[in-house]
Amino acid sequence: MYSGAAAAAGPPRRDFISVTLGPEEAVGVGGYNNSKAWRRRSCWRKWKQLSRLQRSVILFLFAFLAVCGVISYTSMGEAWKSITNKSLDEQRTEQEIPGLKLANPAVLPAPQKADANHGDYPELSLQKPPKPPHVRRGPSNLQIKAPRRDTRPKTRHDTIRAVEELVEADKVEKTEKSIISWRGAVIEPDQSTEPPSTKIKEPEKPSSVEAEDQKEPVPINERQLAVIEAFRHAWKGYKDFAWGHDELKPLSKSYSEWFGLGLTLIDALDTMWILGLKEEFEEARKWVANDLVFDKNVDVNLFESTIRILGGLLSTYHLSGDSLFLEKAKDIGNRLMPAFKTPSKIPYSDVNIGRGTAHPPRWTSDSTVAEVTSIQLEFRELSRLTGDEKFQKAVDEVMKHVHTLSGKNDGLVPMFINTNSGQFTHLGVYTLGARADSYYEYLLKQWIQGGKKENELLEDYMRAIEGVKKHLLQRSEPKKLTFVGELAHGHFSAKMDHLVCFLPGTLALGAHNGLAADHMKLAEALIETCYQMYAQVETGLSPEIVHFNLHAQKGHKDVEIKPADRHNLLRPETVESLFYMYRFTGNKKYQDWGWEILQNFNRYTRVPTGGYTSINNVQNPSNPEPRDKMESFFLGETLKYMFLLFSDDIDLINLDKYVFNTEAHPLPIWVPA
Ligand code: DMJ
C-alpha cells in the first residue's frame, strides 16, 4: 500500500505492512531456536526493521484491540450480573412457595430502568421499585411478546435522580431555568431528549404470542374463576340481545347505539384474551373481520373512540399477534385524523369517520382538556407500528402546546381548551375528576411508554402532583380519610368524583418507576379513601360523586351523597387502583377489598337473564333502581382489572413491559433495542 504523501515527496517509500505469523518464519531465518532470549531479540530486530508508519499502524491496532477488550469485558459483566440476578429471583420464588418456579420468564427485553444511568449521576439514585413479595403465574395462553422497538429518543440518558430534600420548584425555576425540582426528584432539561416522533423510520414488526409449549399450565384461583363467570354472564347478555351493537340494555333485552361500532365487543376483546376465553374471542374476532366497518357516515367522539376502539384494537393486536386488529386500528386511526385540522392543532371533539370532517360540539368551540391529552398513548403506538409518524406528530404537538400554556395552577389544568385560540378557557376551576382526570394519568404513562426520556411530561406530572398536594388534599372526619377535592376560584370543595380513584394507581405506578416515595404513601392513603367510598355506602358500591365531611358531626360518616350523585355506572377506577396497589405491595387486603366489590356488583347490578346494569341508587339495597345499561368499560376495564387484581402472576401483563391506556388496554413500553 503506497502513501500518496510519500510518493509526492520523492522516491517511493515502501509503506506496506507484511506480517507473517507462524513458525515458518523463524525456521526460514536460521533454524528453529525457541529460546526466550532469541525470541525477544528476533522480535526486537523485526520491530526495528519496520518503517515508522508500520509501527504506528501496529501500535494503533494494539490500542484499538485493548479498548475493544475493555468494552466487551464490561458488557459481559453486565450480562453475567443479570443472569445471576435472575437465578436469585428464581431461588427466592422457590423459597416462598416450594416447588414453584417463576412460571413465565420475561419475554420482552427489559425496559430501561430509570436508574440505568447511575454512572452519569453517581451521587444520586432513583428509588428502586420494591419487589412484589408474591409468586406469579399466569394463564397458559397468555405469553405476550412485545415488539422490537425502533422508535426512541436519541439520548439514552435518563434524566431524573432522587434527592433527599425538597427544593421548591418555583424557586429553582426562577434561579435556574434548567432545573425543575420537586420533592424527591430532579429533572435536568438540558439532558432532555426529543420525543420519539421524529424517530420513526420503519414500521414496527407485529408482536406475537409466544409458543404455547413454552408455558407451564397456570392455575386460576377461585376469585379469578368468579371473574370469568361474571364476564361470561355479561357476555351472554351482550351476545343474546346486543350483538354487534354498542351497549347492552340488559333489562329491556336490547341495545343502545353511540357510534354504531360494536363498542362493547371491541372494548372486551383483550379482556377475553387475558381471561383465556378463546371461544368467545374467536367469535368476536369473526365479527371484527366480517362486520366491523368504519366507512360510515357517523360522528364519533375522538377521545372515546381512541381509548376504546383504537386502544382496544392495538392491545388485542399485541396480545394475539393477529394482523387483522392492526389493519382495523390503522383504518380507524386514519379516519380520526381530521380532528386535528383546527386553527390551533388542538383537536375537535367529534369526527365524522365516513366523511372525514370534524367539528366541536354544537354549543362551543372548546374541547375538554382530558380528552385532547388522553389520546397520545394510542396514536403514538400506531405510529410506531405503522412507521407513519403523522399520528404521533399530531398528538405530540398537543402535549407540547399544553406544556407551554399559562392558566395552570401549580401544574393543575383547567377543564377546557379552545380549538381556535389554543388557550385554556373557564379558568380557575381545578379538579382531578371529570374533564381533567386522564390528563394527569397520561403525563406519567406517556413518559413510561417512551422509555422515561421525555422530560416535559415528567416535569408536568411531578408539578401537578405537587399542585394536588398543595391545593386539593384534605382530610375528612371522623375517619380522617385523605381525599382529593376541587378548587373553584380559590374556594375548596370537598367533592370527589369516583373517577378520581384512578389516582392512587397512577401514583403507585410512578413510585414503582422511581418517582418520589411520598407518592406511594399518598397512593396508600387515597386507595383507603376510595375503598371507603364503597364500604360506607348501604350497597357497598360507590356513588358517582361523594362529598366528604370536613367537620365531625354526631352520627355522620365521612362520606355524604347528594341525591343527584348516587348512581353507579359499574366504573373501574377503584378496582384499577387496587390492582396496582396489590401488584406493587403484595398486600392481600387490596385483593379482599376488590373481592367485596365484585360480590356487591353481583348482588346489586347483575341481571338474571344476562348482563350487568348501572344503578341509580347505591343507598337503597332493596331497590338500587337499575338503569338498564351496561357500559362497555365494565367488560373492557372493571372485570379485567378484577381478574388481574386476583392474579399472583406479575407476568400477566407485566407492568415493566406494558402500560395500560385509560380504558385498560395494555400497550407495550418502548424498550431500547
Ligand atoms: C372510561 O372510559 C375510562 O376509564 C375513562 O378514562 C374514564 N371513564 C371511563 C370509566 O369510568
XYZ file of C-alpha atoms and ligand atoms in Angstrom:
684
model
C 0.000 0.000 0.000
C 1.531 3.325 -1.055
C 1.174 6.501 0.865
C 0.193 9.300 -1.530
C 2.074 11.906 0.531
C 5.297 9.854 0.434
C 5.018 9.376 -3.321
C 4.741 13.111 -3.903
C 7.759 13.890 -1.673
C 10.377 11.896 -3.645
C 11.431 8.356 -4.265
C 8.731 5.878 -3.442
C 8.895 4.563 0.075
C 7.600 1.155 0.891
C 4.966 1.801 3.409
C 3.216 -1.503 3.418
C 2.838 -3.920 6.210
C 3.650 -7.530 5.759
C 3.143 -9.665 8.795
C 3.853 -13.342 8.567
C 2.873 -15.368 11.530
C 3.854 -18.862 12.457
C 6.917 -20.988 12.976
C 7.869 -20.992 9.252
C 9.266 -17.519 9.596
C 11.725 -18.461 12.334
C 12.748 -21.665 10.601
C 13.494 -19.768 7.388
C 15.890 -17.339 9.127
C 18.238 -19.756 10.653
C 16.730 -22.830 12.045
C 14.371 -23.312 14.857
C 15.510 -21.709 18.106
C 12.723 -21.227 20.627
C 14.726 -19.775 23.485
C 13.104 -16.802 25.215
C 16.153 -14.550 24.666
C 16.308 -15.422 20.968
C 12.646 -14.733 20.534
C 12.939 -11.385 22.307
C 15.935 -10.355 20.182
C 14.320 -11.527 16.984
C 11.097 -9.613 17.712
C 13.015 -6.501 18.570
C 15.040 -6.762 15.347
C 11.890 -7.192 13.318
C 10.329 -4.214 15.082
C 13.310 -2.046 14.306
C 13.155 -3.060 10.659
C 9.629 -1.696 10.348
C 9.014 1.789 8.997
C 7.590 4.446 11.323
C 4.233 4.219 9.631
C 4.167 0.469 10.014
C 4.985 0.793 13.701
C 2.298 3.419 14.178
C -0.292 1.237 12.490
C 0.610 -1.752 14.670
C 0.543 0.345 17.841
C -2.827 1.740 16.817
C -4.142 -1.786 16.220
C -2.984 -2.862 19.675
C -4.598 0.145 21.286
C -7.842 -0.481 19.404
C -7.923 -4.139 20.452
C -7.275 -3.158 24.058
C -10.237 -0.745 24.045
C -12.488 -3.395 22.477
C -11.398 -5.840 25.136
C -12.292 -3.473 27.957
C -15.731 -2.738 26.450
C -16.672 -6.366 25.890
C -15.454 -7.267 29.379
C -17.777 -4.643 30.866
C -20.839 -5.769 28.911
C -20.169 -9.419 29.673
C -20.044 -8.442 33.303
C -23.498 -6.843 32.993
C -24.908 -9.877 31.233
C -23.442 -12.148 33.861
C -24.874 -9.988 36.587
C -28.369 -10.210 35.104
C -28.122 -13.982 34.737
C -27.042 -14.229 38.350
C -29.849 -11.933 39.484
C -32.427 -13.918 37.580
C -31.419 -17.134 39.150
C -31.505 -15.454 42.549
C -35.053 -14.344 41.824
C -35.966 -17.856 40.923
C -34.386 -19.176 44.091
C -36.309 -16.648 46.150
C -39.532 -17.680 44.494
C -38.784 -21.293 45.202
C -38.354 -20.438 48.832
C -41.673 -18.600 49.019
C -43.701 -21.377 47.511
C -41.749 -24.609 47.481
C -41.984 -26.462 44.229
C -42.967 -23.438 42.182
C -40.646 -21.752 39.775
C -41.228 -18.439 38.054
C -43.782 -19.576 35.565
C -43.174 -17.046 32.894
C -39.698 -15.943 32.073
C -39.562 -12.450 30.686
C -40.280 -12.422 27.003
C -39.700 -8.763 26.407
C -36.403 -7.009 26.542
C -36.089 -5.448 29.965
C -37.329 -1.882 29.892
C -34.700 0.715 30.532
C -34.839 1.382 34.199
C -34.880 4.908 35.441
C -31.767 4.194 37.402
C -29.907 2.809 34.440
C -27.643 5.819 34.255
C -26.237 5.876 37.700
C -22.878 6.216 36.120
C -23.850 9.633 34.886
C -25.020 10.828 38.259
C -23.142 8.701 40.706
C -24.069 10.747 43.724
C -27.816 10.308 43.294
C -30.035 7.400 42.528
C -33.650 6.663 41.855
C -35.541 4.653 44.381
C -35.568 1.045 43.449
C -39.021 -0.326 42.710
C -39.960 -2.602 45.584
C -40.007 -6.224 44.618
C -43.516 -7.613 44.931
C -43.390 -10.320 47.504
C -45.719 -12.769 45.898
C -45.319 -15.535 43.398
C -46.528 -15.199 39.842
C -48.252 -17.466 37.464
C -50.490 -16.631 34.585
C -52.920 -18.273 32.249
C -51.111 -20.641 29.964
C -52.474 -18.964 26.904
C -51.033 -15.608 27.749
C -47.437 -15.144 26.999
C -47.153 -11.801 25.440
C -44.238 -10.818 23.352
C -43.711 -7.145 22.877
C -42.457 -5.852 19.627
C -38.973 -4.743 18.804
C -38.732 -1.066 19.392
C -37.477 1.121 16.628
C -38.724 4.418 17.845
C -36.829 6.007 20.622
C -35.353 9.271 21.632
C -31.744 9.993 20.725
C -30.193 10.288 24.117
C -30.007 7.204 26.219
C -29.618 9.048 29.459
C -32.431 9.075 31.926
C -32.577 12.441 33.485
C -34.143 12.117 36.856
C -32.443 11.353 40.067
C -33.670 11.083 43.564
C -32.656 13.767 46.018
C -33.014 13.893 49.753
C -34.571 17.271 50.219
C -37.433 19.197 48.815
C -36.382 22.066 46.617
C -39.222 24.370 45.769
C -39.925 24.034 42.062
C -40.792 27.654 41.548
C -37.788 28.851 43.463
C -35.470 26.747 41.408
C -37.233 27.668 38.219
C -36.637 31.309 38.989
C -32.998 30.878 39.793
C -32.090 28.384 37.155
C -34.466 27.573 34.369
C -32.626 24.390 33.513
C -33.506 22.543 36.727
C -37.008 21.796 37.848
C -37.153 20.239 41.266
C -39.745 18.767 43.476
C -39.854 16.571 46.495
C -37.841 13.514 45.743
C -36.725 14.135 42.183
C -34.856 16.453 39.887
C -35.130 16.871 36.157
C -32.439 18.430 34.098
C -33.982 19.642 30.876
C -30.578 20.136 29.305
C -30.376 16.377 29.258
C -33.733 16.188 27.624
C -34.368 14.222 24.520
C -36.723 14.703 21.692
C -39.925 12.774 21.950
C -39.913 9.793 19.656
C -41.993 11.437 16.958
C -39.141 12.167 14.618
C -37.505 8.814 15.030
C -39.963 6.657 13.214
C -38.140 5.135 10.319
C -39.722 1.849 9.505
C -42.884 0.046 10.506
C -42.799 -1.987 13.665
C -42.916 -5.726 13.231
C -46.024 -7.386 14.587
C -45.685 -8.718 18.064
C -46.726 -12.250 18.649
C -47.765 -14.651 21.286
C -45.026 -16.919 22.452
C -45.426 -20.556 21.560
C -47.812 -22.413 23.817
C -45.348 -25.164 24.555
C -43.011 -22.759 26.308
C -45.517 -22.186 29.073
C -46.367 -24.080 32.133
C -50.004 -24.794 32.964
C -51.287 -21.960 35.068
C -53.687 -22.458 37.925
C -56.505 -19.946 38.001
C -57.699 -19.261 41.507
C -61.260 -19.212 42.836
C -61.622 -15.461 42.686
C -60.363 -15.324 39.122
C -62.879 -18.038 38.262
C -65.578 -15.836 39.753
C -64.469 -13.025 37.452
C -64.587 -15.350 34.468
C -68.076 -16.374 35.473
C -69.120 -12.722 35.779
C -67.619 -11.940 32.390
C -69.425 -14.870 30.774
C -72.684 -13.745 32.308
C -72.186 -10.218 30.999
C -71.147 -11.550 27.613
C -74.200 -13.773 27.408
C -76.448 -10.727 27.775
C -74.470 -8.850 25.145
C -74.460 -11.772 22.765
C -78.135 -12.571 23.151
C -79.510 -9.056 22.950
C -76.918 -6.605 21.675
C -74.501 -8.493 19.443
C -72.502 -6.094 17.272
C -74.079 -3.027 18.869
C -72.500 -0.537 21.204
C -74.037 -1.272 24.600
C -76.321 -3.834 26.146
C -79.596 -2.795 27.752
C -79.942 -5.892 29.882
C -83.388 -5.244 31.331
C -85.132 -4.377 28.123
C -83.079 -7.069 26.428
C -81.992 -4.703 23.728
C -79.148 -2.340 22.977
C -78.181 1.276 22.605
C -76.007 2.795 19.906
C -73.481 5.539 20.468
C -71.209 5.256 17.462
C -72.687 2.098 15.971
C -69.323 0.352 16.011
C -69.777 -2.614 18.332
C -68.151 -0.707 21.178
C -68.634 -3.342 23.878
C -67.337 -6.095 21.645
C -64.158 -4.201 20.759
C -63.595 -2.969 24.300
C -63.876 -6.552 25.560
C -61.556 -8.266 23.061
C -58.350 -8.118 25.096
C -60.208 -8.942 28.305
C -61.346 -12.199 26.700
C -57.786 -12.871 25.665
C -56.463 -12.231 29.149
C -59.187 -14.298 30.804
C -58.448 -17.135 28.401
C -61.908 -17.149 26.819
C -60.791 -18.448 23.460
C -64.165 -19.441 22.101
C -65.724 -16.097 22.849
C -62.656 -14.354 21.469
C -62.817 -16.269 18.196
C -66.480 -15.461 17.772
C -65.817 -11.786 18.377
C -62.861 -11.860 16.008
C -65.135 -13.138 13.264
C -67.397 -10.177 13.805
C -64.466 -7.798 13.584
C -63.290 -9.497 10.381
C -66.670 -9.610 8.664
C -68.841 -6.880 10.118
C -66.752 -4.094 11.592
C -66.878 -1.281 9.044
C -65.583 2.211 9.773
C -66.674 3.683 6.443
C -69.842 5.037 7.996
C -71.425 8.436 7.992
C -71.299 8.726 11.759
C -69.962 11.254 14.244
C -67.731 9.736 16.873
C -66.107 11.328 19.882
C -62.363 11.458 19.236
C -61.359 10.594 22.806
C -63.868 7.815 23.404
C -63.230 6.122 20.088
C -59.475 6.433 20.549
C -59.304 4.932 24.009
C -61.902 2.231 23.448
C -61.658 1.312 19.763
C -58.149 2.255 18.684
C -56.736 1.273 22.093
C -58.719 -1.977 22.146
C -57.615 -2.971 18.654
C -53.974 -2.144 19.287
C -53.745 -4.089 22.514
C -55.581 -7.056 21.010
C -53.111 -6.966 18.155
C -50.236 -7.096 20.617
C -51.723 -9.911 22.659
C -52.862 -12.060 19.758
C -50.338 -11.121 17.078
C -53.263 -11.149 14.644
C -52.753 -8.522 11.931
C -56.487 -8.142 11.425
C -56.554 -5.945 14.506
C -53.697 -3.773 13.321
C -55.388 -3.260 9.953
C -58.555 -2.158 11.708
C -56.558 0.069 14.046
C -54.890 1.770 11.063
C -58.256 2.282 9.436
C -59.862 3.956 12.445
C -56.665 5.877 13.234
C -56.635 7.409 9.756
C -60.291 8.242 9.935
C -59.824 10.107 13.208
C -57.049 12.338 11.874
C -59.311 15.115 10.515
C -59.990 16.049 14.148
C -56.548 17.680 14.270
C -57.273 20.100 11.423
C -58.013 23.072 13.630
C -56.514 26.567 13.761
C -54.652 25.686 16.954
C -53.999 21.974 16.244
C -55.913 21.235 19.437
C -58.302 18.607 18.096
C -62.055 18.925 17.812
C -64.102 16.659 19.997
C -66.031 14.998 17.159
C -65.158 13.405 13.850
C -67.330 12.027 11.099
C -65.331 8.934 10.236
C -67.145 8.374 6.936
C -66.964 11.901 5.585
C -63.598 12.834 7.013
C -64.870 16.002 8.656
C -64.502 17.122 12.246
C -66.176 19.684 14.438
C -66.508 20.852 18.011
C -69.719 20.313 19.975
C -72.626 22.452 18.721
C -72.581 24.857 21.650
C -68.872 25.699 21.889
C -65.522 25.633 20.113
C -63.896 24.256 23.241
C -62.566 20.764 23.698
C -62.117 19.042 27.033
C -58.550 19.067 28.340
C -58.630 15.416 29.432
C -59.916 14.409 26.028
C -57.250 16.110 23.930
C -54.445 14.957 26.209
C -55.534 11.333 26.649
C -55.262 10.023 23.118
C -51.473 10.083 22.966
C -50.570 6.554 24.054
C -52.705 5.134 21.282
C -51.660 7.415 18.421
C -48.002 7.195 19.365
C -48.203 3.421 19.335
C -49.976 3.487 15.989
C -47.080 5.489 14.546
C -44.586 3.047 15.952
C -46.426 0.091 14.464
C -47.059 1.596 11.053
C -43.926 3.683 10.633
C -46.161 6.613 9.756
C -45.225 9.466 12.038
C -48.241 11.637 11.311
C -50.248 10.105 14.165
C -47.603 10.757 16.753
C -46.760 14.193 15.418
C -50.363 15.294 15.805
C -50.717 14.188 19.406
C -47.236 15.239 20.490
C -47.956 18.697 19.234
C -50.938 18.878 21.565
C -48.822 17.898 24.554
C -46.068 20.350 23.694
C -48.591 23.111 23.319
C -50.331 22.340 26.608
C -46.953 22.204 28.302
C -46.321 25.831 27.402
C -49.776 27.181 28.243
C -50.434 29.642 31.012
C -53.510 29.314 33.182
C -52.236 26.357 35.179
C -52.209 26.477 38.923
C -49.105 24.745 40.230
C -49.400 22.216 37.441
C -53.165 21.796 37.741
C -55.001 22.421 34.482
C -58.400 23.954 33.761
C -61.010 21.682 32.199
C -61.427 23.277 28.770
C -59.246 24.399 25.905
C -60.276 26.361 22.855
C -59.675 24.803 19.457
C -59.292 28.208 17.754
C -57.040 30.045 20.169
C -55.411 27.024 21.741
C -55.841 28.684 25.142
C -57.405 27.251 28.276
C -60.894 28.533 28.942
C -63.099 28.594 32.058
C -60.042 29.346 34.110
C -59.916 28.945 37.849
C -61.583 25.558 38.306
C -59.327 22.625 39.105
C -60.290 19.010 39.565
C -58.779 15.565 39.231
C -62.221 14.298 38.234
C -64.258 14.540 35.058
C -62.725 16.544 32.194
C -59.213 16.687 33.638
C -58.541 13.250 35.147
C -56.668 11.389 32.454
C -54.521 14.422 31.545
C -52.538 13.610 34.694
C -52.647 9.876 34.078
C -51.282 10.229 30.529
C -48.448 12.533 31.533
C -46.962 9.725 33.575
C -47.931 6.937 31.207
C -46.501 8.607 28.109
C -43.283 9.163 29.990
C -43.221 5.460 30.825
C -44.269 4.394 27.329
C -41.431 6.385 25.759
C -38.772 4.881 27.994
C -38.719 7.679 30.614
C -36.955 10.169 28.406
C -39.499 12.834 27.620
C -38.747 15.227 30.407
C -41.500 17.727 29.822
C -44.056 15.026 30.527
C -42.422 14.059 33.787
C -41.935 17.670 34.714
C -45.640 18.425 34.170
C -46.656 15.302 36.064
C -44.476 15.998 39.086
C -45.507 19.613 39.200
C -49.177 18.614 39.021
C -48.874 16.172 41.908
C -47.303 18.958 43.941
C -50.299 21.071 42.918
C -52.664 18.356 44.116
C -50.885 18.220 47.457
C -50.906 21.948 47.821
C -54.446 22.777 46.732
C -56.668 19.720 46.642
C -55.780 17.380 49.509
C -57.840 17.403 52.661
C -58.801 15.030 55.444
C -62.318 14.033 56.321
C -63.997 13.452 59.651
C -64.398 11.259 61.575
C -62.011 8.742 59.964
C -59.538 11.323 58.726
C -59.554 9.956 55.212
C -57.249 11.731 52.801
C -59.217 12.827 49.760
C -58.792 14.950 46.644
C -61.299 17.779 46.479
C -61.767 20.548 43.913
C -60.818 24.181 43.707
C -63.149 26.749 42.150
C -61.873 30.308 42.016
C -59.966 29.909 45.235
C -62.725 28.044 47.092
C -62.116 24.480 48.146
C -64.929 21.995 47.658
C -64.892 18.634 49.451
C -66.363 16.955 46.371
C -64.651 13.939 44.883
C -65.721 12.055 41.759
C -65.317 8.308 41.721
C -63.256 8.994 38.589
C -60.512 10.432 40.841
C -59.897 6.929 42.151
C -57.592 6.314 39.185
C -55.082 8.456 41.078
C -53.806 6.003 43.711
C -52.965 3.528 40.956
C -51.205 6.165 38.887
C -49.236 7.428 41.886
C -48.198 3.882 42.721
C -47.123 3.306 39.129
C -44.994 6.440 39.283
C -43.395 5.363 42.549
C -42.713 1.937 41.041
C -40.924 3.730 38.225
C -38.630 5.529 40.589
C -40.556 8.665 41.463
C -40.842 10.063 44.952
C -41.608 7.647 47.782
C -44.197 10.010 49.195
C -46.259 9.344 46.075
C -46.653 5.779 47.297
C -47.667 6.978 50.736
C -50.278 9.204 49.168
C -51.456 6.317 46.987
C -51.936 4.158 50.088
C -53.963 6.856 51.805
C -56.113 7.545 48.748
C -56.919 3.928 47.955
C -58.179 3.551 51.516
C -60.467 6.526 50.841
C -61.685 5.064 47.562
C -62.444 1.808 49.316
C -64.373 3.691 51.989
C -66.436 5.281 49.213
C -67.783 1.757 48.732
C -67.673 0.440 52.276
C -69.558 3.345 53.865
C -72.467 3.010 51.449
C -75.504 0.771 52.007
C -74.987 -1.406 48.916
C -71.226 -1.482 49.302
C -70.993 0.248 45.925
C -69.627 3.732 45.405
C -71.770 6.534 44.083
C -70.573 8.622 41.143
C -69.657 11.554 43.408
C -69.179 11.917 47.136
C -68.790 14.895 49.422
C -66.535 14.446 52.423
C -67.315 15.814 55.819
C -64.652 18.231 56.966
C -66.088 18.558 60.475
C -67.068 15.805 62.849
C -70.811 15.585 63.337
C -72.509 13.046 65.526
C -73.964 10.175 63.511
C -72.296 11.304 60.273
C -69.858 9.264 58.280
C -67.004 10.688 56.257
C -68.915 10.236 53.030
C -72.060 12.198 52.172
C -74.015 11.556 48.995
C -76.310 14.010 47.222
C -79.429 12.580 45.574
C -78.210 13.518 42.089
C -74.923 11.691 42.611
C -75.996 8.330 43.952
C -75.754 6.340 40.736
C -73.109 3.748 39.952
C -72.094 3.119 36.344
C -70.009 -0.032 37.004
C -66.909 2.128 36.782
C -63.409 0.656 37.111
C -61.224 3.288 38.801
C -61.127 1.870 42.325
C -60.586 -1.687 41.149
C -57.916 -0.390 38.778
C -56.049 1.235 41.647
C -56.493 -1.840 43.833
C -54.789 -3.821 41.091
C -51.763 -1.511 41.023
C -51.578 -1.419 44.808
C -51.612 -5.181 45.058
C -49.049 -5.606 42.298
C -46.625 -3.233 43.979
C -47.160 -4.108 47.633
C -48.428 -7.688 47.704
C -50.785 -6.650 50.486
C -53.725 -9.033 50.290
C -56.143 -6.546 51.797
C -56.363 -4.962 48.361
C -57.497 -8.256 46.884
C -60.036 -8.647 49.684
C -61.443 -5.182 49.058
C -61.778 -5.969 45.364
C -63.482 -9.225 46.198
C -66.059 -7.368 48.307
C -66.719 -5.023 45.417
C -67.184 -7.880 42.952
C -69.666 -9.536 45.262
C -71.626 -6.323 45.576
C -71.695 -5.885 41.819
C -73.112 -9.405 41.678
C -75.626 -8.660 44.403
C -76.997 -5.373 43.110
C -76.231 -4.999 39.428
C -76.452 -8.477 37.933
C -79.406 -9.102 35.657
C -80.536 -12.745 35.745
C -81.110 -13.035 32.001
C -77.592 -11.879 31.202
C -75.543 -8.760 31.685
C -74.991 -6.243 34.465
C -76.653 -2.875 34.777
C -75.771 0.562 36.049
C -77.923 1.529 39.005
C -79.453 4.796 40.134
C -79.300 4.422 43.873
C -76.387 2.896 45.721
C -78.063 3.786 49.006
C -81.039 1.534 48.588
C -80.151 -2.156 48.763
C -83.782 -3.213 48.413
C -84.215 -1.201 45.241
C -80.999 0.064 43.683
C -83.047 1.196 40.665
C -81.425 -0.455 37.685
C -80.704 1.908 34.812
C -80.825 -0.711 32.102
C -77.402 -0.100 30.666
C -74.130 -1.982 30.727
C -71.269 0.367 29.848
C -68.594 -1.076 27.592
C -65.918 -0.304 30.196
C -67.447 -2.854 32.559
C -66.041 -5.571 30.289
C -63.128 -3.549 28.975
C -61.866 -2.361 32.330
C -63.696 -3.322 35.508
C -63.681 -7.080 35.062
C -60.218 -7.075 33.511
C -58.722 -5.223 36.465
C -60.608 -7.568 38.829
C -59.044 -10.590 37.140
C -55.579 -9.047 37.247
C -56.044 -7.961 40.860
C -56.803 -11.526 41.928
C -53.854 -12.926 39.993
C -50.489 -13.570 41.610
C -48.696 -13.524 38.303
C -46.728 -10.360 37.641
C -46.167 -11.531 34.102
C -49.858 -11.436 33.470
C -49.462 -8.024 31.814
C -46.154 -7.179 33.404
C -46.137 -3.537 34.420
C -42.494 -3.157 33.467
C -43.389 -4.151 29.945
C -46.854 -2.770 29.417
C -48.643 0.429 30.163
C -52.429 0.452 30.291
C -54.271 3.118 28.403
C -57.060 4.875 30.246
C -59.515 2.222 29.051
C -57.373 -0.622 30.465
C -55.914 -1.668 27.131
C -52.280 -2.669 27.638
C -49.752 -1.232 25.177
C -46.064 -2.102 25.144
C -43.493 0.109 26.779
C -40.958 1.104 24.164
C -37.775 -0.587 25.115
C -34.411 0.395 23.773
C -33.350 -2.194 21.218
C -63.520 5.016 30.850
O -63.971 5.235 29.579
C -62.106 5.477 31.017
O -61.559 4.903 32.145
C -62.006 6.958 31.116
O -60.701 7.368 31.366
C -62.883 7.471 32.221
N -64.215 6.979 32.104
C -64.458 5.604 31.848
C -64.547 4.726 33.070
O -65.076 5.257 34.163
